[in-house]
JSON list of C-alpha atoms in Angstrom, two decimals:
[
{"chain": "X", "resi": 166, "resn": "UNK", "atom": "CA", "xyz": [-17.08, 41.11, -3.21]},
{"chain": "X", "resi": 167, "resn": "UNK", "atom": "CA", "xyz": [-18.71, 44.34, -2.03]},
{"chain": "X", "resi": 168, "resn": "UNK", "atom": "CA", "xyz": [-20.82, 43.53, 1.61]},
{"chain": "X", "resi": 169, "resn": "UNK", "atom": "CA", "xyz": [-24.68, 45.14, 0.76]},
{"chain": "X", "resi": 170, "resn": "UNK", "atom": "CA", "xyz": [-26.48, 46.97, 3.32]},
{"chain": "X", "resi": 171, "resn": "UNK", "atom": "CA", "xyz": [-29.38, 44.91, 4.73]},
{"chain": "X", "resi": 172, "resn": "UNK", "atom": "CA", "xyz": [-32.49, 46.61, 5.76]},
{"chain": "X", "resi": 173, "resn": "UNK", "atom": "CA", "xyz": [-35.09, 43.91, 7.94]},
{"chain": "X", "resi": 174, "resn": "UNK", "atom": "CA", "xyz": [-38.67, 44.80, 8.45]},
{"chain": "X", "resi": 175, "resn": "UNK", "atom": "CA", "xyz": [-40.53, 43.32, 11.55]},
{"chain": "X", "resi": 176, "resn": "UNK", "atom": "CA", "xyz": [-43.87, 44.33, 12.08]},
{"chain": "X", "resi": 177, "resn": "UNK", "atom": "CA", "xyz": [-45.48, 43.26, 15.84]},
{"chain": "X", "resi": 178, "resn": "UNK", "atom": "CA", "xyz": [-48.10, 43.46, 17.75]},
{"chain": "X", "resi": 179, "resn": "UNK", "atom": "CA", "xyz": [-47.57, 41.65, 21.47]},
{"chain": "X", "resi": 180, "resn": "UNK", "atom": "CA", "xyz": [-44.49, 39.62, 19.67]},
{"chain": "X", "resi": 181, "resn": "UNK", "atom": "CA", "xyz": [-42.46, 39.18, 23.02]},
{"chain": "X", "resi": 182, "resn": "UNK", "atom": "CA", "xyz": [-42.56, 34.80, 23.14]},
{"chain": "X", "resi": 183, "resn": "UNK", "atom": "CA", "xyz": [-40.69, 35.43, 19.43]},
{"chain": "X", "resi": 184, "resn": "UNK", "atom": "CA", "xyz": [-39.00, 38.57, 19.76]},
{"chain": "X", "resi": 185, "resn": "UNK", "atom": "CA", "xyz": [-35.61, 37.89, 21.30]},
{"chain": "X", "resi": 186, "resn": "UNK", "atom": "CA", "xyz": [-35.19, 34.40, 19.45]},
{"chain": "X", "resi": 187, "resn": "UNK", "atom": "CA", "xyz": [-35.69, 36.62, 15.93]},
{"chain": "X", "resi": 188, "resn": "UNK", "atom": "CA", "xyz": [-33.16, 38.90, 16.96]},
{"chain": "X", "resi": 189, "resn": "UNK", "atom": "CA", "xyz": [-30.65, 37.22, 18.29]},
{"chain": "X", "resi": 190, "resn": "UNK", "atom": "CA", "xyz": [-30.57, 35.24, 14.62]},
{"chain": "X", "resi": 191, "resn": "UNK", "atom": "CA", "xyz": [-30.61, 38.57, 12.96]},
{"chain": "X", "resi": 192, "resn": "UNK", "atom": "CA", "xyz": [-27.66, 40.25, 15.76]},
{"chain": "X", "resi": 193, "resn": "UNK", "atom": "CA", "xyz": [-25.60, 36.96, 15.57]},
{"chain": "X", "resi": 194, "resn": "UNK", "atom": "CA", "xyz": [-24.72, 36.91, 11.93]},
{"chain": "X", "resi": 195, "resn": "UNK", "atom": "CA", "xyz": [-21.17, 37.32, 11.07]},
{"chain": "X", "resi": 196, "resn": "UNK", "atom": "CA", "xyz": [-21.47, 40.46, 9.26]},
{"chain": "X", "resi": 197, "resn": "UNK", "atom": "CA", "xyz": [-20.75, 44.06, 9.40]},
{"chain": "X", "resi": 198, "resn": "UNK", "atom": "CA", "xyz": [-23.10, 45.44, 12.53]},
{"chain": "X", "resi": 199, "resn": "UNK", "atom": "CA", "xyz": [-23.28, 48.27, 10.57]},
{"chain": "X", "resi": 200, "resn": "UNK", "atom": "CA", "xyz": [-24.53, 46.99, 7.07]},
{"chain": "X", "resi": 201, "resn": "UNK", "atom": "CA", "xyz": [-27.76, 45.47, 9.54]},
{"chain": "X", "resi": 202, "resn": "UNK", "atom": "CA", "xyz": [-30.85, 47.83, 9.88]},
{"chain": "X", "resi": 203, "resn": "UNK", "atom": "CA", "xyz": [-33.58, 46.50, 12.14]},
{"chain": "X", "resi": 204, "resn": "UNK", "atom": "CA", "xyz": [-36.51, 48.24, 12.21]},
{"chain": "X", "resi": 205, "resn": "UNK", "atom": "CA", "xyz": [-39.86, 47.62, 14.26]},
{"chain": "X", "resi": 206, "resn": "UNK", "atom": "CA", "xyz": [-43.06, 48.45, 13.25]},
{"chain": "X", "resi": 207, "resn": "UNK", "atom": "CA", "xyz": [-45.53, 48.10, 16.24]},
{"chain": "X", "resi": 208, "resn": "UNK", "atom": "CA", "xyz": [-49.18, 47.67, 16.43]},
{"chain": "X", "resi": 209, "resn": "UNK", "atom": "CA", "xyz": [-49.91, 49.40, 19.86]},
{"chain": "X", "resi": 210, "resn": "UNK", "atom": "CA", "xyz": [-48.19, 45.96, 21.83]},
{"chain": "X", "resi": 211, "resn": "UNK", "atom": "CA", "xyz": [-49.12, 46.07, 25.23]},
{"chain": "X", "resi": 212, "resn": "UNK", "atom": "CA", "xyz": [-46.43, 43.37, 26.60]},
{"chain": "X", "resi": 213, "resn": "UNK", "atom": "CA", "xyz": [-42.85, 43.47, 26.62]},
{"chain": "X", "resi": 214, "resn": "UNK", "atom": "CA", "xyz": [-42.43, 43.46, 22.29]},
{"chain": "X", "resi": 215, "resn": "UNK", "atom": "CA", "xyz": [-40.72, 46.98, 22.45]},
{"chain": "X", "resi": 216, "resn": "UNK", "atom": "CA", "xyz": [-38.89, 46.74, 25.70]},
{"chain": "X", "resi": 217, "resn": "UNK", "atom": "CA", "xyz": [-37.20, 43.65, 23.53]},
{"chain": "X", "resi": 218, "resn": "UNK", "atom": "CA", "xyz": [-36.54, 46.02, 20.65]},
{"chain": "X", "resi": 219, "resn": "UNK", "atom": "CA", "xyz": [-34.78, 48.74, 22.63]},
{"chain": "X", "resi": 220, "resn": "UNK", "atom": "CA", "xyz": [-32.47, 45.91, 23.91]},
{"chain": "X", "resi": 221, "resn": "UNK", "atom": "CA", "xyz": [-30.82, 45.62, 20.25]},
{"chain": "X", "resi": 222, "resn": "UNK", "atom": "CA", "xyz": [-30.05, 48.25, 17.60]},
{"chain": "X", "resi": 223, "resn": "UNK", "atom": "CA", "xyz": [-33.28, 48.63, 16.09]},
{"chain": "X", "resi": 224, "resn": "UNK", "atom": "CA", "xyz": [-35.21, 51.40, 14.87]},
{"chain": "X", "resi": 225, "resn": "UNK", "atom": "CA", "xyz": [-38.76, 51.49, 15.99]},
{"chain": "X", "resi": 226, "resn": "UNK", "atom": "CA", "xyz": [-41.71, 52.52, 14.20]},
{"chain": "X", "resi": 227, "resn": "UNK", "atom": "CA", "xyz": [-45.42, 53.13, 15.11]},
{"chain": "X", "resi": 228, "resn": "UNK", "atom": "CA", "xyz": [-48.35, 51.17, 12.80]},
{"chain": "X", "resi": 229, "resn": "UNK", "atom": "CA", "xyz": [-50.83, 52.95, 13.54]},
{"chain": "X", "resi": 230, "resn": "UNK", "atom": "CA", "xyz": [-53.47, 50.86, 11.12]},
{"chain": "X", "resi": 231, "resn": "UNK", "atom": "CA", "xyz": [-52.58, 47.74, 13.34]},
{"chain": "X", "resi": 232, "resn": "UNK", "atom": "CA", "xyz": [-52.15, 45.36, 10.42]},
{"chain": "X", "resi": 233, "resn": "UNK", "atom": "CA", "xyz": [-49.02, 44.24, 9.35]},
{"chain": "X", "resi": 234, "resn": "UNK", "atom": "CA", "xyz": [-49.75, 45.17, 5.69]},
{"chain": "X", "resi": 235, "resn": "UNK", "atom": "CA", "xyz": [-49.27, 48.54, 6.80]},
{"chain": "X", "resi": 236, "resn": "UNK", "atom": "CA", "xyz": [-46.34, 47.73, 8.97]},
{"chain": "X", "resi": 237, "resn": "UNK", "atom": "CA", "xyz": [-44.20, 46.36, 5.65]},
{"chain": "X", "resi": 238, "resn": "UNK", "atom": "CA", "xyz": [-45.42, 50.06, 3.86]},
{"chain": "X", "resi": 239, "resn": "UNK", "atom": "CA", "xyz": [-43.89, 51.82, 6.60]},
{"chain": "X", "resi": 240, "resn": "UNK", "atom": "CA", "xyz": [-40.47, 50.06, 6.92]},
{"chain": "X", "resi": 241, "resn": "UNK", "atom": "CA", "xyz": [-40.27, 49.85, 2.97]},
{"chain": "X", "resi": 242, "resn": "UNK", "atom": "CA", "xyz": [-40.80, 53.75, 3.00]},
{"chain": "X", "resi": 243, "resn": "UNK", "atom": "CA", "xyz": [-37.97, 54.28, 5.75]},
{"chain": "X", "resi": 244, "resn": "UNK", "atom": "CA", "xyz": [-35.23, 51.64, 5.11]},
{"chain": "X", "resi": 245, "resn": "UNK", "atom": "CA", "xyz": [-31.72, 52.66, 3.74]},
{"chain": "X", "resi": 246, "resn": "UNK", "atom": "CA", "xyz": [-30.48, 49.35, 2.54]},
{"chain": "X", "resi": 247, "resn": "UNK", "atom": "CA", "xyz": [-29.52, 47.98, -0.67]},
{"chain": "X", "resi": 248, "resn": "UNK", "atom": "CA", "xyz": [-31.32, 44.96, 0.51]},
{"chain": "X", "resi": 249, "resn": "UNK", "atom": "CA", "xyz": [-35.27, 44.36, 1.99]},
{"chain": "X", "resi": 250, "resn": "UNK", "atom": "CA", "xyz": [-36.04, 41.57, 4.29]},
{"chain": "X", "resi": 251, "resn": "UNK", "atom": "CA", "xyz": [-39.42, 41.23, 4.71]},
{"chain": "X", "resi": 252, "resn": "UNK", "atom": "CA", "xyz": [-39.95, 38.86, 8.36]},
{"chain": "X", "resi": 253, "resn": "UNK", "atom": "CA", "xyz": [-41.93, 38.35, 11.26]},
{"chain": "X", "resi": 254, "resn": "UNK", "atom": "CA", "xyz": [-41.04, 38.01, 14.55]},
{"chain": "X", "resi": 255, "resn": "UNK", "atom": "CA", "xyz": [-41.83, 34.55, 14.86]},
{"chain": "X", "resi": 256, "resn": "UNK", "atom": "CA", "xyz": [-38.93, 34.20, 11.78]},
{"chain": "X", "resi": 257, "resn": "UNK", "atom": "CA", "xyz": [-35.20, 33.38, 12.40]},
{"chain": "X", "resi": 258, "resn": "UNK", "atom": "CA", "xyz": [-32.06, 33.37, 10.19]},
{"chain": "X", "resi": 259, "resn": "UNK", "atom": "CA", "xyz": [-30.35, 29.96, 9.43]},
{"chain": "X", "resi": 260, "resn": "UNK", "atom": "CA", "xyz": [-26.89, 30.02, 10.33]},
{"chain": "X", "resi": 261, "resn": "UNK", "atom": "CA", "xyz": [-24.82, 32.94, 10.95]},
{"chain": "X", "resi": 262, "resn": "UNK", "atom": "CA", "xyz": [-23.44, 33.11, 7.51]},
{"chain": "X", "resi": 263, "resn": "UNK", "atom": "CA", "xyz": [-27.13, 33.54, 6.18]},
{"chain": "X", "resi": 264, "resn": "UNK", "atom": "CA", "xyz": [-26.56, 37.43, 5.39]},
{"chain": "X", "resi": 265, "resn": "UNK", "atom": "CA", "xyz": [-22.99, 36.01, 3.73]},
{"chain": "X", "resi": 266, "resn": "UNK", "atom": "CA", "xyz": [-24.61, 33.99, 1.46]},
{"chain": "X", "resi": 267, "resn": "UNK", "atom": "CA", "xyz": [-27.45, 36.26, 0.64]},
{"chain": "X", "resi": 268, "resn": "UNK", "atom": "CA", "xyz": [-25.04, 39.11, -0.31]},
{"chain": "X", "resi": 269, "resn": "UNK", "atom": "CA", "xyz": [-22.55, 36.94, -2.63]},
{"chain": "X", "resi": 270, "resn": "UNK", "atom": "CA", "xyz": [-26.12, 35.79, -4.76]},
{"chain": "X", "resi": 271, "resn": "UNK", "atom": "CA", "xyz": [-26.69, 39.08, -5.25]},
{"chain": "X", "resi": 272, "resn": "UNK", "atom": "CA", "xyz": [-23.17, 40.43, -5.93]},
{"chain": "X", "resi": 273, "resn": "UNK", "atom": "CA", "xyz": [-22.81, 37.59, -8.61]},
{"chain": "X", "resi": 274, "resn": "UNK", "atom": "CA", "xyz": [-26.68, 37.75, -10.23]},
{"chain": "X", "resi": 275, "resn": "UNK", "atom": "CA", "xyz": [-27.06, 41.39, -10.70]},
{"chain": "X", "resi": 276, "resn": "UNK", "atom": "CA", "xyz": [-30.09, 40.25, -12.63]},
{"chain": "X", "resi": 277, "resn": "UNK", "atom": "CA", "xyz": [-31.89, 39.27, -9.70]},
{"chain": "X", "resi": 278, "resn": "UNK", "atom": "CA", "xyz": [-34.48, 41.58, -8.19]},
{"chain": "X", "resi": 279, "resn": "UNK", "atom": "CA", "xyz": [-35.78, 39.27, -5.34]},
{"chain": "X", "resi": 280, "resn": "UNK", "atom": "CA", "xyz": [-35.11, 35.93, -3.55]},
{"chain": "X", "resi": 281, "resn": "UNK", "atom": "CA", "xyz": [-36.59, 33.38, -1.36]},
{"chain": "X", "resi": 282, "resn": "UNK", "atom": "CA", "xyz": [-35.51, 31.35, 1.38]},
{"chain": "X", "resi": 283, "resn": "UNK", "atom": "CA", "xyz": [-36.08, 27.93, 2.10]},
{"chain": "X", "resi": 284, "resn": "UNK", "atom": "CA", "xyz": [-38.55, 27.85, 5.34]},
{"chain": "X", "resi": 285, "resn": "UNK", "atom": "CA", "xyz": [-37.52, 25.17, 7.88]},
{"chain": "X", "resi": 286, "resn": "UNK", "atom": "CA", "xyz": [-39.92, 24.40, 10.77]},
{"chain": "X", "resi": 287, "resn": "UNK", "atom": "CA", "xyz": [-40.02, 24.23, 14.18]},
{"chain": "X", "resi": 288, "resn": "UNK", "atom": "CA", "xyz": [-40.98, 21.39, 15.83]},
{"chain": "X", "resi": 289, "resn": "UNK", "atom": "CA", "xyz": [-43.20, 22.98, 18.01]},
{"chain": "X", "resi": 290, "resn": "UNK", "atom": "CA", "xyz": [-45.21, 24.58, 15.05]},
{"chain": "X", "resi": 291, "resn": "UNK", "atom": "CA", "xyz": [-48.24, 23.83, 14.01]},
{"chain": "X", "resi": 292, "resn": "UNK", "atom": "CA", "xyz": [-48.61, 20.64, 11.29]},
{"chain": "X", "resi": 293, "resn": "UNK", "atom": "CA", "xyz": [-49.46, 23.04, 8.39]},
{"chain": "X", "resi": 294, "resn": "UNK", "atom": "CA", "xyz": [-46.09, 24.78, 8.64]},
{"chain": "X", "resi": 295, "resn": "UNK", "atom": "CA", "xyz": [-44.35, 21.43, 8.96]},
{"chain": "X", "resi": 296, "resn": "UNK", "atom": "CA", "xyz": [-46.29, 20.16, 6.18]},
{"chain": "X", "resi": 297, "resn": "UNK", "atom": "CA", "xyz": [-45.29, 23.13, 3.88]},
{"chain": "X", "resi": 298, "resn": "UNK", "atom": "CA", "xyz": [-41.26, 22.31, 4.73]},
{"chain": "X", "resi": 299, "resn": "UNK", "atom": "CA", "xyz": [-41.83, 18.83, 3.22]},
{"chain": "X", "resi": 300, "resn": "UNK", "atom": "CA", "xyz": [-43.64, 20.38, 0.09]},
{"chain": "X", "resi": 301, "resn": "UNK", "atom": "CA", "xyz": [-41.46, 22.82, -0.83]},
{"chain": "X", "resi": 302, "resn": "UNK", "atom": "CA", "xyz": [-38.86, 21.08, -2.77]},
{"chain": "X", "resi": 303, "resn": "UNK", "atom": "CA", "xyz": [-42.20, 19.74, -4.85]},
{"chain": "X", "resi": 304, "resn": "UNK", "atom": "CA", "xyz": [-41.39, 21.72, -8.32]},
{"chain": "X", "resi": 305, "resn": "UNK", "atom": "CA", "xyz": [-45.29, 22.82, -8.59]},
{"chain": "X", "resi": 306, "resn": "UNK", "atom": "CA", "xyz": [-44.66, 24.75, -5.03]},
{"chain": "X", "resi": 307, "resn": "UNK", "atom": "CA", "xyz": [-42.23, 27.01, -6.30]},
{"chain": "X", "resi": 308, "resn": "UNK", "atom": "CA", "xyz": [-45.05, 28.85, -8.08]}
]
């Protein structure tokens, strides 16, 4: 099974408490480094967001609308994968075999166009997020 070149959008503005968490889920995968395109799209962050990004092999962008609407337009005009994540900082990839599995659902459903993950919570976020984890294996949810 052919490995499919991932391109994951990040938009940010002053993202530096989730930065480094995101990305280490993203740079820790156990898949090709070179199949993995990062790329930033910042607001106009005045804390340490892009000093974060440089650390990793990202490509970084400038939003110059500010909202992260934007942000997805610009990454979705300049990525070169097969593949379009669409995340936020404050996301993080399951498991290093996330890409792995993502990859073989595509490589066997060629009818596919898109796909959705399950979202598991943090325990430190706020009820409504934890609420929606418990919800979303309610079959009215998936619509």
């Amino acid at each position: 099974m052919p490995n499919l070149k991932f391109s994951i959008s990040i938009p940010v503005l002053n993202a530096e408490k989730y930065l480094e968490p995101c990305l280490a889920t993203i740079y820790s995968q156990d898949y090709p480094a070179e199949l993995i395109e990062v790329l930033i799209v910042d607001a106009g962050s005045t804390d340490a967001t892009l000093d974060i990004a440089k650390k990793y092999k990202t490509k970084i962008f400038v939003n110059p609308r500010g909202l992260g609407e934007y942000g997805m337009q610009i990454a979705v005009r300049n990525a070169t994968g097969e593949l379009l994540i669409m995340f936020a900082a404050d996301n993080g990839l399951v498991g290093n075999d996330w890409l792995k599995k993502v990859t073989n659902i595509f490589s066997t459903r060629p009818d596919l166009s898109c796909l959705w993950g399950k979202m598991i919570a943090a325990k430190d976020d706020p009820a409504v997020m934890r609420y929606y984890e418990l919800i979303q294996s309610e079959p009215l949810a998936q619509f």
